[in-house]
XYZ file of C-alpha atoms in Angstrom:
543
model
C 7.266 -3.522 -32.572
C 7.890 -3.140 -36.284
C 9.530 -0.925 -39.189
C 7.370 2.102 -40.447
C 7.617 4.052 -43.995
C 6.173 7.255 -44.120
C 6.634 8.280 -47.603
C 5.745 12.118 -48.808
C 6.855 14.191 -51.884
C 9.910 14.650 -50.973
C 11.769 12.064 -48.406
C 10.248 8.863 -46.716
C 10.453 8.631 -43.174
C 11.288 5.324 -40.846
C 9.432 4.999 -37.211
C 9.955 2.038 -35.087
C 5.905 1.649 -34.109
C 4.429 -1.000 -32.090
C 0.411 -1.950 -31.624
C -1.584 -1.570 -28.556
C -4.810 -1.998 -27.286
C -7.106 0.807 -25.463
C -10.537 -0.132 -24.890
C -10.785 -3.479 -26.874
C -8.784 -2.086 -30.155
C -6.709 -1.865 -31.992
C -3.838 0.790 -32.338
C -0.560 1.643 -33.567
C 2.147 3.735 -31.508
C 4.738 5.859 -32.147
C 7.862 4.715 -30.131
C 10.832 6.575 -32.371
C 11.481 8.575 -35.118
C 14.596 6.627 -36.878
C 15.206 9.538 -39.597
C 14.611 10.302 -42.873
C 15.708 7.108 -45.467
C 18.472 10.312 -46.969
C 19.581 11.219 -43.258
C 20.087 7.566 -42.292
C 21.985 6.542 -45.147
C 24.577 9.638 -45.168
C 24.405 8.959 -41.065
C 25.013 4.882 -41.513
C 28.169 5.807 -44.443
C 26.702 4.671 -47.414
C 24.742 1.371 -45.671
C 21.295 0.613 -46.480
C 18.941 2.448 -43.850
C 15.708 -0.205 -43.946
C 18.241 -3.160 -43.541
C 19.660 -1.320 -40.572
C 16.234 -0.651 -38.974
C 15.270 -3.791 -39.474
C 18.048 -5.346 -37.219
C 17.659 -2.198 -34.567
C 14.146 -3.660 -34.445
C 14.948 -6.852 -34.147
C 17.116 -6.185 -31.253
C 15.062 -3.972 -29.093
C 12.611 -6.647 -29.735
C 14.998 -8.890 -28.295
C 15.339 -6.340 -25.257
C 11.558 -6.313 -24.454
C 11.221 -9.754 -23.701
C 13.804 -8.916 -20.990
C 12.081 -9.138 -17.477
C 14.274 -6.142 -16.212
C 15.169 -4.052 -19.360
C 14.982 -0.487 -19.204
C 12.040 0.909 -20.732
C 12.424 4.482 -22.680
C 9.187 6.779 -22.925
C 9.322 9.475 -25.146
C 7.295 13.263 -24.208
C 6.914 15.565 -26.591
C 6.559 19.239 -25.262
C 4.554 20.665 -28.694
C 1.574 17.573 -28.217
C -1.060 18.192 -26.273
C -2.487 15.109 -24.277
C -5.990 13.372 -25.444
C -8.697 15.177 -24.328
C -10.836 13.082 -22.232
C -8.264 10.583 -21.709
C -7.957 8.946 -18.211
C -4.314 8.529 -17.398
C -3.761 8.147 -13.670
C -5.348 5.076 -11.785
C -5.208 3.616 -8.174
C -3.614 0.014 -7.404
C -4.030 0.372 -4.149
C -7.065 -1.359 -4.647
C -5.003 -4.987 -5.086
C -3.800 -5.945 -1.767
C -7.468 -5.585 -1.284
C -8.231 -7.817 -5.040
C -5.480 -9.993 -2.904
C -7.378 -11.108 0.104
C -10.466 -10.722 -1.897
C -9.315 -13.479 -3.585
C -7.904 -15.537 -0.796
C -11.489 -15.652 0.472
C -12.684 -17.447 -2.662
C -15.551 -14.190 -3.369
C -14.708 -14.735 -7.154
C -16.029 -17.869 -6.555
C -18.780 -17.509 -4.462
C -20.140 -15.036 -7.260
C -20.293 -17.976 -9.278
C -21.953 -19.648 -6.720
C -24.851 -17.358 -6.328
C -24.561 -16.594 -9.998
C -25.789 -19.964 -10.985
C -28.492 -20.052 -8.885
C -30.330 -16.505 -9.653
C -29.121 -17.367 -13.609
C -28.904 -13.347 -14.342
C -25.971 -12.755 -16.822
C -24.322 -9.769 -14.793
C -20.905 -10.151 -13.845
C -21.460 -9.581 -9.610
C -18.327 -10.571 -9.005
C -17.530 -6.895 -10.798
C -19.827 -5.105 -8.611
C -19.114 -6.887 -5.515
C -15.841 -6.665 -5.652
C -15.814 -2.639 -6.705
C -18.292 -2.359 -4.419
C -15.883 -3.329 -1.271
C -12.813 -1.990 -3.030
C -14.489 1.849 -3.663
C -16.578 1.500 -0.111
C -12.414 0.537 1.680
C -10.728 3.558 -0.387
C -13.329 5.297 -1.789
C -16.080 4.968 0.000
C -19.888 7.110 -1.321
C -22.662 6.483 -2.792
C -23.643 4.170 -4.981
C -23.522 6.254 -7.972
C -20.278 7.301 -7.163
C -19.017 3.997 -6.161
C -19.832 3.688 -10.433
C -18.268 6.336 -11.398
C -14.679 6.188 -8.808
C -14.684 2.310 -9.624
C -12.622 3.294 -13.425
C -10.339 4.775 -11.573
C -8.670 1.619 -10.925
C -5.838 -0.222 -13.284
C -8.642 -3.064 -13.736
C -11.699 -1.280 -15.322
C -15.320 -2.748 -13.827
C -17.232 -4.929 -16.295
C -20.873 -3.418 -15.334
C -23.167 -0.659 -16.237
C -24.929 1.302 -13.148
C -28.227 -0.585 -13.246
C -25.951 -3.988 -12.472
C -25.058 -2.261 -9.188
C -28.975 -2.388 -7.977
C -29.581 -5.811 -9.700
C -26.797 -7.498 -7.162
C -27.618 -5.430 -4.062
C -31.271 -7.624 -4.264
C -29.092 -10.631 -4.262
C -26.912 -10.445 -2.216
C -28.725 -9.030 0.391
C -31.085 -12.470 -0.032
C -28.106 -14.278 0.029
C -26.903 -12.504 3.094
C -26.372 -15.201 5.826
C -24.985 -17.840 3.403
C -22.137 -14.889 2.954
C -21.293 -14.653 5.949
C -21.063 -18.286 6.606
C -19.001 -18.670 4.161
C -16.560 -15.921 4.691
C -16.028 -17.197 7.761
C -14.771 -21.125 6.356
C -12.448 -19.329 3.743
C -10.618 -16.775 6.746
C -9.567 -19.836 8.868
C -7.972 -21.585 5.710
C -6.012 -18.013 5.394
C -5.828 -16.709 9.076
C -5.927 -17.877 12.090
C -9.945 -17.099 14.248
C -9.243 -16.790 18.199
C -13.563 -17.683 18.060
C -12.438 -18.659 22.138
C -13.872 -14.794 23.385
C -16.526 -13.579 21.029
C -17.243 -9.446 21.215
C -20.870 -8.054 21.162
C -22.149 -4.940 19.858
C -24.753 -2.898 18.596
C -26.061 0.342 17.636
C -28.444 2.291 15.115
C -27.930 3.895 11.764
C -30.451 6.511 10.475
C -32.108 7.699 7.521
C -32.583 11.583 6.052
C -36.377 10.758 6.738
C -38.820 11.783 8.665
C -41.381 8.249 7.607
C -41.045 4.942 9.129
C -41.242 2.163 6.559
C -39.608 -1.727 7.220
C -36.924 -1.533 9.032
C -36.316 1.929 8.964
C -38.505 3.065 12.520
C -38.406 4.876 14.881
C -36.361 4.655 18.382
C -33.767 5.503 20.487
C -30.945 7.101 18.117
C -27.363 6.811 19.407
C -26.574 9.912 17.929
C -29.498 11.643 19.284
C -31.001 12.622 15.738
C -35.099 12.469 15.655
C -35.096 10.207 11.832
C -35.596 6.518 11.301
C -33.333 3.824 12.071
C -32.662 0.061 11.781
C -30.107 -1.082 13.898
C -27.138 -3.465 13.024
C -26.065 -6.129 16.320
C -22.436 -7.353 15.291
C -20.167 -10.435 16.430
C -15.968 -9.872 16.274
C -13.920 -12.461 17.307
C -11.217 -12.327 19.763
C -9.006 -10.498 17.662
C -11.369 -7.888 16.409
C -11.761 -8.984 12.845
C -15.997 -9.131 12.270
C -17.926 -12.624 12.765
C -21.531 -12.354 12.377
C -24.381 -9.749 11.924
C -27.669 -8.859 11.436
C -29.951 -6.034 10.507
C -32.715 -5.258 12.958
C -35.676 -3.156 12.438
C -35.182 0.837 14.654
C -37.937 0.355 17.682
C -36.277 -3.806 18.423
C -35.017 -3.942 22.183
C -31.569 -4.181 21.781
C -31.443 -6.476 24.840
C -33.445 -9.078 22.051
C -30.841 -9.252 19.389
C -28.228 -10.792 21.291
C -29.947 -14.365 21.180
C -31.196 -14.931 17.918
C -27.375 -13.815 16.051
C -25.967 -15.932 18.597
C -27.992 -18.674 17.923
C -27.089 -18.343 14.203
C -23.518 -18.731 14.613
C -24.255 -22.059 17.156
C -26.028 -23.207 13.838
C -23.765 -21.818 10.727
C -20.508 -21.875 12.110
C -19.463 -24.386 14.386
C -18.852 -22.770 17.128
C -19.628 -24.105 20.599
C -17.179 -23.360 23.210
C -17.118 -19.171 23.668
C -17.054 -16.210 25.846
C -19.797 -13.831 25.326
C -18.460 -10.240 26.267
C -21.371 -7.767 25.684
C -21.725 -4.251 27.241
C -24.254 -2.897 29.843
C -27.022 -2.176 27.614
C -27.150 -6.258 26.815
C -26.422 -7.511 30.050
C -30.027 -8.515 30.377
C -30.905 -11.634 32.543
C -32.017 -13.707 30.158
C -29.538 -13.382 27.721
C -26.505 -14.046 30.679
C -28.295 -17.052 31.218
C -28.452 -18.229 27.745
C -24.901 -18.517 27.850
C -24.403 -20.580 30.512
C -25.571 -23.274 28.804
C -22.904 -26.273 27.264
C -19.418 -24.668 27.038
C -20.123 -21.132 27.030
C -19.973 -18.090 29.181
C -20.678 -14.728 29.750
C -18.250 -11.568 30.694
C -20.523 -8.548 30.589
C -19.979 -4.420 31.914
C -22.325 -4.182 35.204
C -23.003 -0.776 35.721
C -22.128 0.341 40.297
C -25.096 2.900 40.028
C -28.398 -0.194 39.434
C -26.103 -2.658 41.818
C -27.782 -3.451 45.211
C -27.408 -0.669 48.355
C -25.533 -3.593 49.555
C -23.180 -3.741 46.744
C -22.707 -0.666 45.691
C -21.388 0.321 49.085
C -18.622 -2.515 48.764
C -17.779 -1.283 45.581
C -16.920 1.903 46.488
C -15.382 0.442 49.954
C -12.176 2.460 49.514
C -10.445 -0.548 51.784
C -9.505 -3.841 50.550
C -8.414 -3.404 47.249
C -6.010 -5.527 45.092
C -3.016 -5.470 42.567
C -2.603 -8.843 40.603
C 0.403 -10.581 41.416
C 0.464 -8.394 45.205
C -0.549 -10.296 48.303
C -0.975 -7.063 50.464
C -4.700 -5.684 50.015
C -4.103 -1.308 49.660
C -6.466 1.696 50.485
C -7.183 3.596 47.575
C -8.071 6.697 49.174
C -4.543 6.984 50.315
C -2.353 5.829 47.419
C 0.857 7.974 46.212
C -1.058 8.673 42.525
C 2.306 8.815 41.216
C 3.771 5.760 41.537
C 0.332 3.879 40.865
C -0.736 6.178 38.065
C -0.662 3.313 35.615
C -2.014 0.174 38.337
C -5.498 -1.126 37.723
C -6.532 -2.525 41.384
C -9.618 -4.862 41.522
C -12.120 -6.614 44.212
C -13.733 -9.511 43.914
C -16.884 -11.187 45.025
C -19.633 -14.198 44.343
C -23.096 -12.934 43.940
C -26.228 -14.206 43.449
C -29.475 -12.115 41.575
C -31.995 -14.162 40.063
C -31.306 -17.299 40.571
C -28.559 -16.796 38.700
C -24.736 -17.199 40.474
C -21.880 -14.762 39.106
C -18.685 -13.174 40.194
C -18.765 -9.360 40.213
C -15.336 -7.475 39.620
C -14.935 -3.940 40.390
C -11.943 -2.298 39.374
C -10.283 0.925 39.956
C -7.526 2.817 37.920
C -6.592 6.957 38.592
C -5.664 6.800 34.797
C -9.335 5.969 33.961
C -10.491 8.099 36.867
C -8.731 11.280 35.336
C -9.762 10.607 32.041
C -13.433 10.578 33.174
C -12.947 13.324 34.812
C -11.652 15.795 31.842
C -14.619 14.252 29.839
C -16.597 15.075 32.761
C -14.990 18.830 33.285
C -15.464 19.837 29.119
C -19.490 18.288 29.318
C -19.543 20.832 32.203
C -17.620 23.835 30.236
C -20.057 23.437 27.055
C -23.083 23.355 29.378
C -22.140 26.315 31.621
C -21.119 28.179 27.905
C -24.698 27.326 26.295
C -26.117 28.447 29.531
C -24.326 31.789 29.187
C -25.598 32.100 25.581
C -29.103 31.881 26.797
C -29.720 33.327 30.301
C -33.531 33.950 29.590
C -34.372 30.107 29.335
C -35.755 28.935 32.928
C -34.375 25.245 32.562
C -30.686 26.579 32.126
C -29.023 25.585 35.006
C -26.447 22.820 35.991
C -27.409 20.202 38.762
C -24.840 20.433 40.445
C -26.026 17.882 43.311
C -26.049 15.265 40.733
C -22.422 16.457 39.242
C -21.687 15.413 43.236
C -23.357 12.437 42.852
C -21.791 10.955 39.829
C -18.528 11.722 40.708
C -18.381 9.045 43.182
C -18.583 6.463 40.028
C -15.288 8.516 38.464
C -12.177 6.052 38.018
C -14.162 2.437 38.963
C -15.286 -0.339 36.378
C -17.578 -3.781 36.880
C -18.023 -6.283 35.276
C -19.872 -10.017 36.053
C -19.057 -13.144 35.225
C -19.860 -16.865 35.386
C -16.288 -18.040 35.044
C -13.990 -19.080 37.724
C -10.923 -17.828 36.295
C -8.873 -14.800 38.049
C -9.529 -11.393 37.859
C -6.700 -10.379 36.026
C -7.969 -12.507 33.045
C -10.877 -11.602 33.023
C -10.331 -8.219 33.467
C -7.550 -8.766 29.948
C -10.024 -10.180 27.769
C -12.752 -7.221 28.487
C -10.575 -4.954 27.799
C -10.610 -5.897 24.150
C -14.189 -4.895 23.767
C -13.445 -1.667 22.905
C -12.210 -3.099 19.389
C -15.414 -3.737 18.752
C -16.759 0.059 18.983
C -13.468 0.275 16.930
C -15.431 -1.711 14.074
C -18.478 0.300 14.217
C -16.142 4.166 14.329
C -14.606 2.582 10.894
C -17.648 1.469 9.062
C -19.738 4.921 10.463
C -16.934 6.890 9.982
C -14.541 5.988 7.510
C -16.726 3.605 5.416
C -19.436 6.506 5.617
C -22.266 4.055 6.157
C -24.176 6.140 8.217
C -26.431 8.002 6.827
C -28.120 5.789 4.913
C -29.292 7.260 1.782
C -31.039 3.471 0.853
C -34.885 2.840 0.859
C -35.943 -0.707 -0.221
C -34.952 -3.030 2.967
C -33.459 -5.385 0.499
C -30.996 -2.424 -0.303
C -30.689 -1.869 2.308
C -28.950 -5.538 4.572
C -27.394 -5.701 1.276
C -25.374 -2.017 1.995
C -24.507 -3.486 5.735
C -23.177 -7.073 4.069
C -21.100 -4.793 1.790
C -20.160 -2.470 4.588
C -19.158 -6.166 6.519
C -17.055 -7.882 4.166
C -15.416 -4.379 4.085
C -14.699 -4.433 7.172
C -13.271 -8.563 7.061
C -10.782 -7.564 4.283
C -9.613 -5.031 6.064
C -9.163 -6.724 9.320
C -7.018 -8.993 7.636
C -5.370 -6.606 6.098
C -3.628 -4.746 9.425
C -3.517 -8.805 10.207
C -0.990 -9.546 7.465
C 0.430 -5.726 8.165
C 0.395 -7.018 11.675
C -0.602 -4.259 13.775
C 1.994 -1.924 13.297
C 0.406 0.773 11.447
C -3.330 2.828 12.087
C -6.797 3.038 9.862
C -5.633 6.388 8.159
C -2.128 5.299 7.767
C -3.528 2.157 5.964
C -6.596 3.901 3.702
C -4.584 6.943 3.144
C -1.526 4.674 1.867
C -3.528 2.909 -0.301
C -5.392 6.076 -2.058
C -1.959 7.925 -2.595
C -1.046 4.075 -4.446
C -1.236 5.955 -7.956
C -0.122 4.650 -11.248
C 0.695 7.158 -14.703
C -0.327 4.729 -17.534
C 1.740 5.526 -20.306
C 0.314 3.755 -23.009
C 1.387 0.043 -24.380
C 4.874 0.700 -22.425
C 3.606 0.448 -18.254
C 2.879 2.523 -15.397
C 5.035 4.881 -13.110
C 3.995 5.236 -9.628
C 3.209 8.117 -8.592
C 2.681 7.829 -4.821
C 5.892 8.060 -2.156
C 7.631 4.981 -1.081
C 7.641 4.669 2.366
C 8.130 2.484 5.438
C 3.940 1.543 5.197
C 4.347 0.416 1.360
C 7.535 -1.670 1.735
C 5.664 -3.875 3.828
C 2.687 -3.949 2.448
C 5.283 -5.310 -0.703
C 6.005 -7.605 1.792
C 3.331 -8.857 3.174
C 2.076 -9.563 0.007
C 4.820 -10.550 -1.931
C 4.374 -8.744 -5.008
C 5.878 -5.224 -5.285
C 4.556 -2.141 -8.001
C 7.530 0.610 -6.497
C 9.202 -0.433 -9.692
C 10.309 3.107 -11.573
C 8.394 1.890 -13.851
C 6.279 -1.467 -13.948
C 5.464 -2.937 -17.558
C 2.367 -4.002 -19.237
C 3.337 -7.496 -18.883
C 5.016 -6.828 -15.151
C 1.629 -5.374 -14.586
C -0.286 -8.603 -16.096
C 1.546 -10.798 -13.715
C 0.984 -8.985 -10.584
C -3.156 -8.526 -11.676
C -3.706 -12.559 -11.847
C -0.901 -13.139 -8.428
C -3.614 -10.997 -6.878
C -6.447 -13.337 -8.527
C -4.760 -16.384 -7.299
């Protein structure tokens, strides 16, 4: 800060000013008006106002260097704010940025940039694509515009996003293996159990092209789709993915991606868990080699008659830790509502010996009944509104046939472990389904509006990285908060910039923000964060 004297025809006014930088340009800001020369001389009892002002500013400069000094900010009631000036910035991305740099994705961008010798800042592009995908999910154009909401401004143009997508697509496999290897340095990865799931994403088009092909849409939409296969580790953190043509048989997608994990990730001992749709004999036999094993959902309806009868027989059911056997048709439902009963046997199908485990739960039965009753109710309403359609009738015979399977669940495995261990491993399959739900609904991964195959692959690569970073953030918070609590919390962490002085948090301090600051070892919730302190925070998120 320095002294500035403004002279007019009738008086000389003394001001405290300081230099500030905006968009790379230097300008001057008035910190405080001290008064006119005559006013100050009278007030100071004849002391030289200029000498007094110099000493006063010297003290202000000393205090400004103090880390915990108070910052006085003055606002005028008569001045309007500058037109077009952005005053609010998001700081929630800083916690994502910390994980991004712990994973050394900035170094990854350096390696790729050297390989392709382009001049734009790939690190700036990729990081903003990821932060925005988590906090402000939207199109690539909107992402470019929304990235200006972050405290650190983007260092690229819109054209660079599309050029970056081409490169990201080419390096998708390298990015996945690099991400996995670096994730080991910041978090334990539970790779003893791997969960695999396959889903598809639709496009708002009608013409097939490249990866976009007509297939069985899980959204039941008449649009071309692409398929995504995803492996997740035992803690719910994504491991690897692949994008396939929409008309690919999903049972054929597991083996190529698993082979990539075996070669690129240096993994050889794990259990693969899949749902029934991916449980072909070929996939099961592939996972009895070496030190691998499988646990896969088994459709009871598709079992041979004698096995189906055994599975649905009310007699011969067990509880973990209990030597008695139970008849599930005679249970006290209040007493056993939260219990999971099971029975098991070894079977040999198509030359493959495996253990069949069937479970029964009153709670699961009630859950399935509620879903079925809601579906019947919706169907009846549709019939009542269109009674003239001949095909509009409820098949009561089929409903009764399906009812016999309610409450039952089955898996097959080549493991010799006890049933309770296998049931617990398979129970976590819901987490990989949640991964897809987050990508589809929260990260807005679909519908996809990109047309070129390389940009489609790059889009899902950035979604995959975003999901890894989000899951690692969840782990840092010890699983205490829901997805919405975390994302809404990050999105709400906004700051009002006071030019030249710092940033005032305008979000509500909560248990979530306290835990977030505790987990990442820096705080942004002071009444005002000075410019110098914010610089230190920004630096710490990149170390």
